[in-house]
mmCIF file of C-alpha atoms and ligand atoms in Angstrom:
data_model
loop_
_atom_site.group_PDB
_atom_site.id
_atom_site.type_symbol
_atom_site.label_atom_id
_atom_site.label_comp_id
_atom_site.label_asym_id
_atom_site.label_seq_id
_atom_site.Cartn_x
_atom_site.Cartn_y
_atom_site.Cartn_z
ATOM 1 C CA MET A 28 -6.332 19.698 -6.985
ATOM 2 C CA ALA A 29 -7.688 16.232 -7.651
ATOM 3 C CA ARG A 30 -5.573 13.379 -6.359
ATOM 4 C CA LYS A 31 -4.845 10.687 -8.942
ATOM 5 C CA LYS A 32 -6.046 7.383 -7.555
ATOM 6 C CA LEU A 33 -3.687 4.440 -7.149
ATOM 7 C CA ILE A 34 -4.956 0.903 -7.525
ATOM 8 C CA ALA A 35 -2.406 -1.440 -5.977
ATOM 9 C CA ALA A 36 -2.077 -5.220 -5.748
ATOM 10 C CA ASN A 37 -0.378 -6.877 -2.789
ATOM 11 C CA TRP A 38 0.303 -10.426 -3.912
ATOM 12 C CA LYS A 39 1.668 -11.429 -0.490
ATOM 13 C CA MET A 40 3.382 -14.867 -0.646
ATOM 14 C CA TYR A 41 1.505 -16.113 -3.692
ATOM 15 C CA LYS A 42 2.419 -17.107 -7.262
ATOM 16 C CA THR A 43 5.318 -18.863 -8.963
ATOM 17 C CA PRO A 44 7.304 -17.053 -11.685
ATOM 18 C CA ALA A 45 5.285 -18.913 -14.332
ATOM 19 C CA GLU A 46 1.988 -17.872 -12.727
ATOM 20 C CA ALA A 47 3.175 -14.267 -12.469
ATOM 21 C CA LYS A 48 4.133 -14.283 -16.151
ATOM 22 C CA ALA A 49 0.729 -15.681 -17.124
ATOM 23 C CA PHE A 50 -0.961 -12.958 -15.061
ATOM 24 C CA PHE A 51 0.904 -10.218 -16.922
ATOM 25 C CA THR A 52 0.187 -11.723 -20.329
ATOM 26 C CA GLU A 53 -3.519 -11.565 -19.520
ATOM 27 C CA PHE A 54 -3.594 -8.385 -17.416
ATOM 28 C CA LEU A 55 -1.557 -5.838 -19.405
ATOM 29 C CA PRO A 56 -3.833 -5.785 -22.479
ATOM 30 C CA LEU A 57 -6.877 -5.473 -20.188
ATOM 31 C CA VAL A 58 -5.568 -2.251 -18.622
ATOM 32 C CA ALA A 59 -3.507 -0.829 -21.500
ATOM 33 C CA ALA A 60 -6.017 1.973 -22.033
ATOM 34 C CA GLN A 61 -6.456 2.595 -18.303
ATOM 35 C CA THR A 62 -4.855 5.992 -17.792
ATOM 36 C CA ARG A 63 -7.371 7.504 -15.367
ATOM 37 C CA ASP A 64 -5.549 6.005 -12.361
ATOM 38 C CA GLU A 65 -2.134 4.604 -11.502
ATOM 39 C CA ILE A 66 -1.729 0.850 -11.151
ATOM 40 C CA ALA A 67 1.001 -0.853 -9.124
ATOM 41 C CA ILE A 68 1.719 -4.486 -8.253
ATOM 42 C CA PHE A 69 3.734 -5.733 -5.266
ATOM 43 C CA PRO A 70 4.973 -9.329 -5.714
ATOM 44 C CA SER A 71 7.341 -11.437 -3.589
ATOM 45 C CA PRO A 72 11.052 -10.572 -3.974
ATOM 46 C CA VAL A 73 11.817 -13.699 -6.009
ATOM 47 C CA LEU A 74 9.216 -12.650 -8.609
ATOM 48 C CA LEU A 75 10.384 -9.050 -8.914
ATOM 49 C CA PRO A 76 12.959 -9.314 -11.765
ATOM 50 C CA GLY A 77 10.596 -11.295 -14.005
ATOM 51 C CA VAL A 78 7.608 -9.122 -13.247
ATOM 52 C CA ILE A 79 9.550 -5.905 -13.825
ATOM 53 C CA GLU A 80 10.659 -7.286 -17.189
ATOM 54 C CA ALA A 81 7.064 -8.267 -18.037
ATOM 55 C CA ALA A 82 5.729 -4.821 -17.091
ATOM 56 C CA LYS A 83 8.399 -2.859 -18.961
ATOM 57 C CA GLY A 84 6.891 -0.142 -21.158
ATOM 58 C CA SER A 85 3.419 -0.667 -19.676
ATOM 59 C CA ASN A 86 1.335 1.543 -17.397
ATOM 60 C CA VAL A 87 1.833 -0.826 -14.437
ATOM 61 C CA ALA A 88 4.452 0.038 -11.800
ATOM 62 C CA ILE A 89 6.175 -2.624 -9.722
ATOM 63 C CA GLY A 90 7.256 -2.482 -6.108
ATOM 64 C CA ALA A 91 8.467 -4.580 -3.200
ATOM 65 C CA GLN A 92 6.314 -5.705 -0.282
ATOM 66 C CA ASN A 93 9.099 -4.829 2.138
ATOM 67 C CA ILE A 94 12.558 -3.278 2.271
ATOM 68 C CA HIS A 95 15.213 -3.085 4.938
ATOM 69 C CA PHE A 96 16.125 0.312 6.340
ATOM 70 C CA ALA A 97 19.880 -0.270 6.058
ATOM 71 C CA GLU A 98 21.713 0.527 2.836
ATOM 72 C CA GLU A 99 23.351 -2.914 2.883
ATOM 73 C CA GLY A 100 24.794 -5.275 5.434
ATOM 74 C CA ALA A 101 24.606 -8.597 7.231
ATOM 75 C CA TYR A 102 20.795 -8.867 7.331
ATOM 76 C CA THR A 103 20.016 -12.414 6.235
ATOM 77 C CA GLY A 104 16.791 -12.719 4.288
ATOM 78 C CA GLU A 105 16.302 -9.008 3.706
ATOM 79 C CA THR A 106 16.232 -6.811 0.582
ATOM 80 C CA SER A 107 17.821 -3.366 0.330
ATOM 81 C CA VAL A 108 16.425 -0.359 -1.469
ATOM 82 C CA GLY A 109 19.533 -0.311 -3.664
ATOM 83 C CA GLN A 110 18.800 -3.868 -4.782
ATOM 84 C CA LEU A 111 15.219 -2.919 -5.575
ATOM 85 C CA ILE A 112 16.305 0.108 -7.594
ATOM 86 C CA ALA A 113 18.955 -1.901 -9.461
ATOM 87 C CA ILE A 114 16.288 -4.177 -10.938
ATOM 88 C CA GLY A 115 13.905 -1.324 -11.778
ATOM 89 C CA GLY A 116 11.463 -1.375 -8.841
ATOM 90 C CA THR A 117 9.877 1.987 -8.066
ATOM 91 C CA HIS A 118 7.604 1.466 -5.053
ATOM 92 C CA THR A 119 7.547 -0.334 -1.728
ATOM 93 C CA LEU A 120 4.985 -1.201 0.908
ATOM 94 C CA ILE A 121 6.090 -0.316 4.432
ATOM 95 C CA GLY A 122 4.620 -1.566 7.695
ATOM 96 C CA HIS A 123 1.932 -3.860 6.332
ATOM 97 C CA SER A 124 -0.089 -5.235 9.240
ATOM 98 C CA GLU A 125 1.171 -8.753 8.493
ATOM 99 C CA ARG A 126 4.734 -7.468 8.939
ATOM 100 C CA ARG A 127 3.742 -5.731 12.147
ATOM 101 C CA GLN A 128 1.908 -8.829 13.395
ATOM 102 C CA TYR A 129 4.253 -11.666 12.344
ATOM 103 C CA PHE A 130 7.627 -9.950 11.965
ATOM 104 C CA ALA A 131 7.581 -7.587 14.940
ATOM 105 C CA GLU A 132 7.677 -4.455 12.829
ATOM 106 C CA THR A 133 7.203 -1.421 15.058
ATOM 107 C CA ASP A 134 6.382 2.201 14.286
ATOM 108 C CA GLU A 135 10.065 2.929 14.852
ATOM 109 C CA ILE A 136 11.129 0.429 12.197
ATOM 110 C CA VAL A 137 8.433 1.734 9.847
ATOM 111 C CA ASN A 138 9.842 5.230 10.354
ATOM 112 C CA LYS A 139 13.408 4.108 9.536
ATOM 113 C CA LYS A 140 12.206 2.346 6.392
ATOM 114 C CA LEU A 141 10.257 5.419 5.324
ATOM 115 C CA HIS A 142 13.361 7.601 5.649
ATOM 116 C CA THR A 143 15.399 5.124 3.597
ATOM 117 C CA ALA A 144 12.780 4.838 0.839
ATOM 118 C CA LEU A 145 12.419 8.614 0.503
ATOM 119 C CA LYS A 146 16.178 9.140 0.506
ATOM 120 C CA HIS A 147 16.463 6.878 -2.538
ATOM 121 C CA GLY A 148 13.402 8.069 -4.433
ATOM 122 C CA ILE A 149 11.341 4.928 -3.908
ATOM 123 C CA ILE A 150 7.606 5.643 -3.552
ATOM 124 C CA PRO A 151 6.499 4.340 -0.153
ATOM 125 C CA ILE A 152 3.037 3.091 0.734
ATOM 126 C CA VAL A 153 2.869 3.266 4.518
ATOM 127 C CA CYS A 154 0.272 0.845 5.892
ATOM 128 C CA ILE A 155 -1.657 1.605 9.059
ATOM 129 C CA GLY A 156 -4.837 0.307 10.650
ATOM 130 C CA GLU A 157 -6.444 -0.843 13.870
ATOM 131 C CA VAL A 158 -7.153 -4.403 14.993
ATOM 132 C CA LEU A 159 -10.691 -5.465 15.909
ATOM 133 C CA ALA A 160 -10.208 -5.129 19.676
ATOM 134 C CA GLU A 161 -8.974 -1.567 19.215
ATOM 135 C CA ARG A 162 -11.981 -0.641 17.079
ATOM 136 C CA GLU A 163 -14.377 -2.230 19.554
ATOM 137 C CA ALA A 164 -12.722 -0.348 22.416
ATOM 138 C CA GLY A 165 -13.207 2.947 20.571
ATOM 139 C CA LYS A 166 -9.469 3.340 20.067
ATOM 140 C CA THR A 167 -9.348 3.566 16.263
ATOM 141 C CA GLU A 168 -8.589 7.270 16.201
ATOM 142 C CA SER A 169 -5.786 7.115 18.768
ATOM 143 C CA VAL A 170 -4.223 4.044 17.114
ATOM 144 C CA LEU A 171 -4.164 5.762 13.720
ATOM 145 C CA LYS A 172 -2.698 8.931 15.187
ATOM 146 C CA THR A 173 0.024 6.985 17.013
ATOM 147 C CA GLN A 174 0.919 5.064 13.854
ATOM 148 C CA ILE A 175 1.054 8.247 11.748
ATOM 149 C CA ASN A 176 3.152 10.121 14.297
ATOM 150 C CA GLY A 177 5.509 7.145 14.645
ATOM 151 C CA ALA A 178 5.894 6.626 10.911
ATOM 152 C CA PHE A 179 6.381 10.310 10.115
ATOM 153 C CA ALA A 180 8.915 11.215 12.821
ATOM 154 C CA GLY A 181 11.593 13.444 11.326
ATOM 155 C CA ILE A 182 9.916 13.573 7.899
ATOM 156 C CA THR A 183 9.765 17.122 6.531
ATOM 157 C CA ALA A 184 6.997 18.616 4.411
ATOM 158 C CA GLU A 185 9.500 18.945 1.532
ATOM 159 C CA ALA A 186 10.382 15.240 1.653
ATOM 160 C CA ALA A 187 6.837 13.952 2.171
ATOM 161 C CA ALA A 188 5.351 14.500 -1.294
ATOM 162 C CA PRO A 189 5.849 10.944 -2.625
ATOM 163 C CA ILE A 190 4.331 9.259 0.445
ATOM 164 C CA VAL A 191 1.146 7.251 0.027
ATOM 165 C CA ILE A 192 -0.760 5.934 3.049
ATOM 166 C CA ALA A 193 -2.850 2.769 3.033
ATOM 167 C CA TYR A 194 -5.526 2.533 5.702
ATOM 168 C CA GLU A 195 -6.098 -1.178 6.197
ATOM 169 C CA PRO A 196 -8.274 -2.070 9.173
ATOM 170 C CA VAL A 197 -6.727 -5.370 10.249
ATOM 171 C CA TRP A 198 -10.138 -6.948 10.924
ATOM 172 C CA ALA A 199 -11.025 -6.438 7.243
ATOM 173 C CA ILE A 200 -7.922 -8.089 5.772
ATOM 174 C CA GLY A 201 -8.614 -11.475 4.235
ATOM 175 C CA THR A 202 -11.834 -11.816 6.213
ATOM 176 C CA GLY A 203 -14.397 -10.807 3.620
ATOM 177 C CA LYS A 204 -15.475 -8.051 6.014
ATOM 178 C CA THR A 205 -15.007 -4.580 4.590
ATOM 179 C CA ALA A 206 -15.219 -1.242 6.266
ATOM 180 C CA THR A 207 -18.294 0.492 4.877
ATOM 181 C CA PRO A 208 -17.371 3.344 2.534
ATOM 182 C CA GLU A 209 -18.441 5.722 5.292
ATOM 183 C CA MET A 210 -16.255 4.028 7.932
ATOM 184 C CA ALA A 211 -13.285 4.121 5.583
ATOM 185 C CA ALA A 212 -13.893 7.768 4.680
ATOM 186 C CA GLU A 213 -14.130 8.646 8.373
ATOM 187 C CA ALA A 214 -10.813 6.948 9.136
ATOM 188 C CA HIS A 215 -9.208 8.626 6.122
ATOM 189 C CA ALA A 216 -10.361 12.021 7.346
ATOM 190 C CA ILE A 217 -8.729 11.330 10.745
ATOM 191 C CA VAL A 218 -5.489 10.351 9.011
ATOM 192 C CA ARG A 219 -5.514 13.374 6.717
ATOM 193 C CA ALA A 220 -6.145 15.728 9.632
ATOM 194 C CA GLU A 221 -3.213 14.221 11.523
ATOM 195 C CA VAL A 222 -0.929 14.569 8.483
ATOM 196 C CA ALA A 223 -2.079 18.207 8.196
ATOM 197 C CA LYS A 224 -1.145 18.774 11.814
ATOM 198 C CA LEU A 225 2.329 17.322 11.252
ATOM 199 C CA LEU A 226 3.173 18.536 7.760
ATOM 200 C CA GLY A 227 0.676 21.258 6.920
ATOM 201 C CA PRO A 228 -2.581 21.310 4.965
ATOM 202 C CA ALA A 229 -0.998 21.474 1.501
ATOM 203 C CA VAL A 230 0.945 18.229 2.000
ATOM 204 C CA ALA A 231 -2.075 16.579 3.620
ATOM 205 C CA ASN A 232 -4.431 17.583 0.816
ATOM 206 C CA ALA A 233 -2.097 16.202 -1.827
ATOM 207 C CA MET A 234 -1.341 12.924 -0.011
ATOM 208 C CA ARG A 235 -3.095 9.843 -1.296
ATOM 209 C CA ILE A 236 -4.789 7.627 1.249
ATOM 210 C CA LEU A 237 -5.740 4.187 -0.056
ATOM 211 C CA TYR A 238 -8.184 1.763 1.511
ATOM 212 C CA GLY A 239 -7.338 -1.919 1.910
ATOM 213 C CA GLY A 240 -9.211 -4.876 3.398
ATOM 214 C CA SER A 241 -11.381 -7.259 1.362
ATOM 215 C CA VAL A 242 -11.682 -4.950 -1.641
ATOM 216 C CA LYS A 243 -13.489 -6.982 -4.325
ATOM 217 C CA PRO A 244 -14.974 -6.225 -7.747
ATOM 218 C CA ASP A 245 -18.438 -5.886 -6.184
ATOM 219 C CA ASN A 246 -17.515 -3.327 -3.505
ATOM 220 C CA ALA A 247 -14.768 -1.411 -5.335
ATOM 221 C CA SER A 248 -17.062 1.136 -6.886
ATOM 222 C CA ALA A 249 -18.761 2.148 -3.619
ATOM 223 C CA LEU A 250 -15.390 2.506 -1.875
ATOM 224 C CA LEU A 251 -13.446 4.177 -4.661
ATOM 225 C CA ASN A 252 -16.130 6.705 -5.443
ATOM 226 C CA GLN A 253 -15.736 8.207 -1.972
ATOM 227 C CA ALA A 254 -13.880 11.501 -2.337
ATOM 228 C CA GLU A 255 -11.690 10.666 0.679
ATOM 229 C CA ILE A 256 -10.574 7.298 -0.751
ATOM 230 C CA ASP A 257 -7.686 7.767 -3.171
ATOM 231 C CA GLY A 258 -7.263 4.196 -4.248
ATOM 232 C CA ALA A 259 -7.160 0.617 -3.043
ATOM 233 C CA LEU A 260 -4.592 -1.861 -1.790
ATOM 234 C CA VAL A 261 -5.967 -5.223 -2.833
ATOM 235 C CA GLY A 262 -4.865 -8.649 -1.583
ATOM 236 C CA GLY A 263 -6.852 -11.747 -2.548
ATOM 237 C CA ALA A 264 -8.849 -10.169 -5.369
ATOM 238 C CA SER A 265 -5.678 -8.951 -7.101
ATOM 239 C CA LEU A 266 -4.376 -12.442 -7.816
ATOM 240 C CA LYS A 267 -6.598 -13.001 -10.858
ATOM 241 C CA ALA A 268 -6.197 -10.676 -13.832
ATOM 242 C CA ASP A 269 -9.924 -10.330 -14.554
ATOM 243 C CA SER A 270 -10.805 -9.609 -10.939
ATOM 244 C CA PHE A 271 -8.043 -7.001 -10.451
ATOM 245 C CA LYS A 272 -9.012 -5.463 -13.790
ATOM 246 C CA ALA A 273 -12.625 -5.241 -12.631
ATOM 247 C CA ILE A 274 -11.506 -3.415 -9.486
ATOM 248 C CA ALA A 275 -9.339 -1.026 -11.520
ATOM 249 C CA SER A 276 -12.411 -0.305 -13.676
ATOM 250 C CA TYR A 277 -14.624 0.582 -10.686
HETATM 251 P P1 LIG B 20 -7.364 -8.681 1.215
HETATM 252 O O1 LIG B 20 -7.772 -7.826 0.033
HETATM 253 O O2 LIG B 20 -7.093 -10.105 0.832
HETATM 254 O O3 LIG B 20 -8.295 -8.516 2.362
HETATM 255 O O4 LIG B 20 -5.927 -8.121 1.698
HETATM 256 C C1 LIG B 20 -5.790 -6.767 1.937
HETATM 257 C C2 LIG B 20 -4.358 -6.461 2.164
HETATM 258 O O5 LIG B 20 -3.765 -6.860 3.136
HETATM 259 C C3 LIG B 20 -3.666 -5.670 1.139
HETATM 260 O O6 LIG B 20 -2.416 -5.245 1.590
#
């Protein structure tokens, strides 16, 4: 069974509401006929209501960059899954390397967030990836396995179907350095094999594994035409409508 690719935009902490609106005005007509793949955009929380309104009725899904694992509570600065659902969000990123690096997000927290997202029917994109020192020390495989095992603790094969994984080598994020298509495919194969070990081959074969890290219009085609690469999670090059459109048209 072919896996439908997912082309996703992580806007990080960029754009005002007016800039987000202008993006959608330009972007939606460009991809209106794009039904081959799924498209999703992950803006900052403050942009979510406006962006969800702008995307209504289109083929572009909207998600959060982060959620809290608790249903609600005294967690200043955080967003709950219920709040995301109430405004029409359908997806969330979990465990992006910037959250791991700057906000002390551990595999244990990633795991709690994954359980909460699945419980409420939000489609989670679980981000994993090694830092440069780990790659240079030959530890990529063990890092990926640890992250997968940590994230997936207590997740059953029945519950796992909506999960998407994004392999984002940290050394490739925002650096202009990309993993070669072969390096990415190799890492994806490691991840898929580990998911198969945990949840069985059927779940692993159906699970989408995206690549992220300096995906640009000029390298998208080589990456996305790899059979093991089921989509892209794009940072910088997703901020302009024409550039994200070019990636989605790889
Ligand atoms: P860049 O595409 O800017 O390297 O960012 C990748 C990323 O972190 C997507 O989540």
